[in-house]
Amino acid sequence: MQKNRKEKLVLPFNELGIKDVPLVGGKNASLGEMYRYVTGRGVRVPNGYAVTAYAYHYFLREAGIKRAIRDTLKDLDTHNIRNLQERGKKVRQIIMRAKFPQQLEEEIIAAYKQLSKSYGVAATDVAVRSSATAEDLPDASFAGQQETYLNITNPQGLLDACKKCMASLFTDRAISYREDKHFDHFKIGLSIGVQKMVRSDKAVSGVMFTLDTESGFRDVVLINASYGLGENIVKGVVTPDESMVFKPTLKKFATDKRINPIIVRILGTKEMRMVYGKGRGATTKNIPVPQKERNRFALKPGEVIQLAEWGVEIEKHYKRPMDIEWAKDGVDGKLYIVQARPETIHAQKHAQILEEYILEKRSAVLTRGSAVGSKIGSGKVRIIKDVSKLDTFQKGEVLVSEMTDPDWEPAMKIASGIVTNSGGRTCHAAIVSREMGIPCVVGTGNADAVLRNGQEVTVSCAEGDEGYVYAGVLPFTLRKTTLTNLPRPKKTKIMMNIGSPDLAFAASFIPNDGVGLAREELIITNAIKAHPLALLNYKKLPPKIKKEIDRVSPGYVNKEQFFKEKLSQGIAQIAAAFYPKDVILRLIDFRTNEFAGLIGGSTYEPEERNPMIGWRGASRYYDPVFRPAFEMELKAIYAARKDMGLNNLKLMVPFCRTIAEGEKVLTIMAEHGFVGRKFKKHLPKGTTVPRDAEEVDIYVMCEIPSNVVLAHKFAEIFDGFSIGSNDLTQLTLGVDRDSEIVSHVYDERNLAVKTLIATVIDTAHKHKTKIGICGQAPSDFPDFAEFLILAGIDSISLNPDTVIRTTERLAKMDA
């Protein structure tokens, strides 16, 4: 290192570190830090060098243009988009017309030749990226504020790209962003990173976050991938593939390659591939991706795991969640990390404050897509189809567009909501709206067609992974809860009921003792959509039903594999969210009318006059007609518990009317690798149990009076009870809970119901068997929850929105 390092015009990556942000900006400092320290851990980072921020200030001084820039910005008004556009354009022209000092040109070219030599060529291809000295800080991402120029292959092209980068410090969006963050335009310098190109135009690229971007859940790595250059993902031009890797099992994978740490894989549409254009002055262009390629994942599972391992190493080095760009070279077939910055959204949130946006009323759904964040906003629609029309946008309107890029930020920051046709959870619109705290729904596919200018709408991202645009301005409330020192019951566990994997990560932040009821039904309804027997018998189905199944299972020739993967991933998401706490998974409990509503369902389901007490629960599982579907379900659960390493999963059999039914179901489960701890002593002779079968807790739902009357017998073969107060009330009082006519009779607090519950709790304890409740009653009625505490129940499982207030109340009783 030289003494006058602060006045160097060029610095190679191997001389840079994270402390050099004032010299080379966050992006280049991070690249230098990774190149020096993280490559030693196996992370592959392309080499390069930085043109320093000092070089930028040196250029402004030697060219004599600083005063002209200052005069141009004197009457700047970033809330007047036309004013902003005029000032920005003039400053950029001033910079582009100025001449680089000779010494600066010489040093940039000398460093380029040295880099080319290190790769064994006369003129290597490089990427030229801007790196502002205030960017990528913990409280400001500066995402996409300045420009990037790719595939530069000669010295003159490199010099031109460097000057364009310097001019991009004064793009409209960069000027506006600095004003909002209160950064002085002249105290910020611009450094330029010159880095060996990764030819992802011939392969794949994407982004990776070392946490869940929506909830802030830190035990996963989220990876998005699409074909070609990465700009399409950032700008939201394509919907990328999405993979989620669970860090605790990724750690196990290091010593046991049989474990699959990938808990979620969602196939994106990946409609376009960005490649380099041809001819003089050409930059990039988009070409369509053939349907065959769209229908397969851009990354192999091994590559997903490799990236996740690198993400964990980078996070470990920086000691904080990271936002990382990666690329695969289509020439050498290798993966590379090309950029890393601190994740800036969840890092600023107060972990002990729980914010819940609650929609009080709903109306017609106008369009839907992927929810970004968890907020709600409303206002009048303003459809903008071109960036040149941004000056028509008014504060408080809902911005609707095909997609956004950094040029749109002056309008985005004053929007009450953002809705786009295209894009995924890591596109530009998603990243910026998260940082700005604006509700955003991306990937609707039709927003600018179904919405109209001036129409009042409500944008809701508070209902899980799916975001909705409702007609009209709807009322909502914001509830804030301080979680510090929340009192908790000492004897009774407070668990949660979780049905949607999309809500699991966010729900895990609520103080809890695990999941007392994890449901499969929403996974099947939302992710699979087809009847399991229709999937098993796909080849025999009529063409019309086949077409419907193909529509919901793109990329899957084997429909049984589709069912197994989607169900196991949904289950895994819930289990991972609460790992290593217990997650009690109830087997499928659809009734015949609900099964019939799935694609192809009417072919396999009988019509019943009262499905509520018909062919459901245990009676299905051993029936020869449905048993193949049950066995397919067990394979999916096995994949989540055994293959993915989520051994916190426990299982639960619903609607088991008799001991004989229980024995039949438990025997089938044992044959598929799930041996109940108590039932292993009762296994029928000749039962074939797989060599790698595991002992597992298998509970039974207590929701039929026979379960109470014969509780001592059920306790001999099952490892625990979970009271389903909904059905137990229905069958005790003889009330169809779907009937409005007799609904006034239906009451879980009826003495007959409470007597049965108190009785079964007592019986369970006498037989040293765990017992909890997962029915709706304790969520709805605090006095019922108090009754359960007095009866000595082991655990109470509540809906997430009632956990905090019920916990506080019960803590006073169970002290």
Short mmCIF file of C-alpha atoms in Angstrom, two decimals, residues 488 493-496 507-515 574-584 646-650:
data_model
loop_
_atom_site.label_atom_id
_atom_site.label_comp_id
_atom_site.label_asym_id
_atom_site.label_seq_id
_atom_site.Cartn_x
_atom_site.Cartn_y
_atom_site.Cartn_z
CA ARG A 488 -46.30 -16.44 29.33
CA LYS A 493 -47.85 -24.41 26.12
CA ILE A 494 -49.26 -21.78 23.77
CA MET A 495 -49.04 -23.06 20.21
CA MET A 496 -50.46 -21.88 16.88
CA ALA A 507 -46.20 -15.93 12.37
CA SER A 508 -43.01 -17.47 13.80
CA PHE A 509 -42.04 -14.07 15.29
CA ILE A 510 -45.05 -14.20 17.60
CA PRO A 511 -44.00 -15.76 20.95
CA ASN A 512 -45.07 -19.43 20.73
CA ASP A 513 -44.28 -23.01 21.67
CA GLY A 514 -44.67 -24.42 18.17
CA VAL A 515 -47.61 -25.43 15.97
CA ILE A 574 -44.30 -24.49 8.01
CA ALA A 575 -41.96 -26.92 9.79
CA ALA A 576 -38.91 -24.77 8.98
CA ALA A 577 -40.57 -21.61 10.25
CA PHE A 578 -40.87 -23.07 13.76
CA TYR A 579 -37.88 -25.44 13.76
CA PRO A 580 -36.88 -27.07 16.10
CA LYS A 581 -40.19 -26.60 17.97
CA ASP A 582 -42.90 -29.24 17.48
CA VAL A 583 -45.11 -28.89 14.43
CA ILE A 584 -48.12 -31.26 14.57
CA LEU A 646 -37.35 -31.51 9.40
CA ASN A 647 -37.68 -34.01 12.22
CA ASN A 648 -39.71 -31.59 14.34
CA LEU A 649 -42.77 -32.79 12.38
CA LYS A 650 -45.28 -34.90 14.31
#
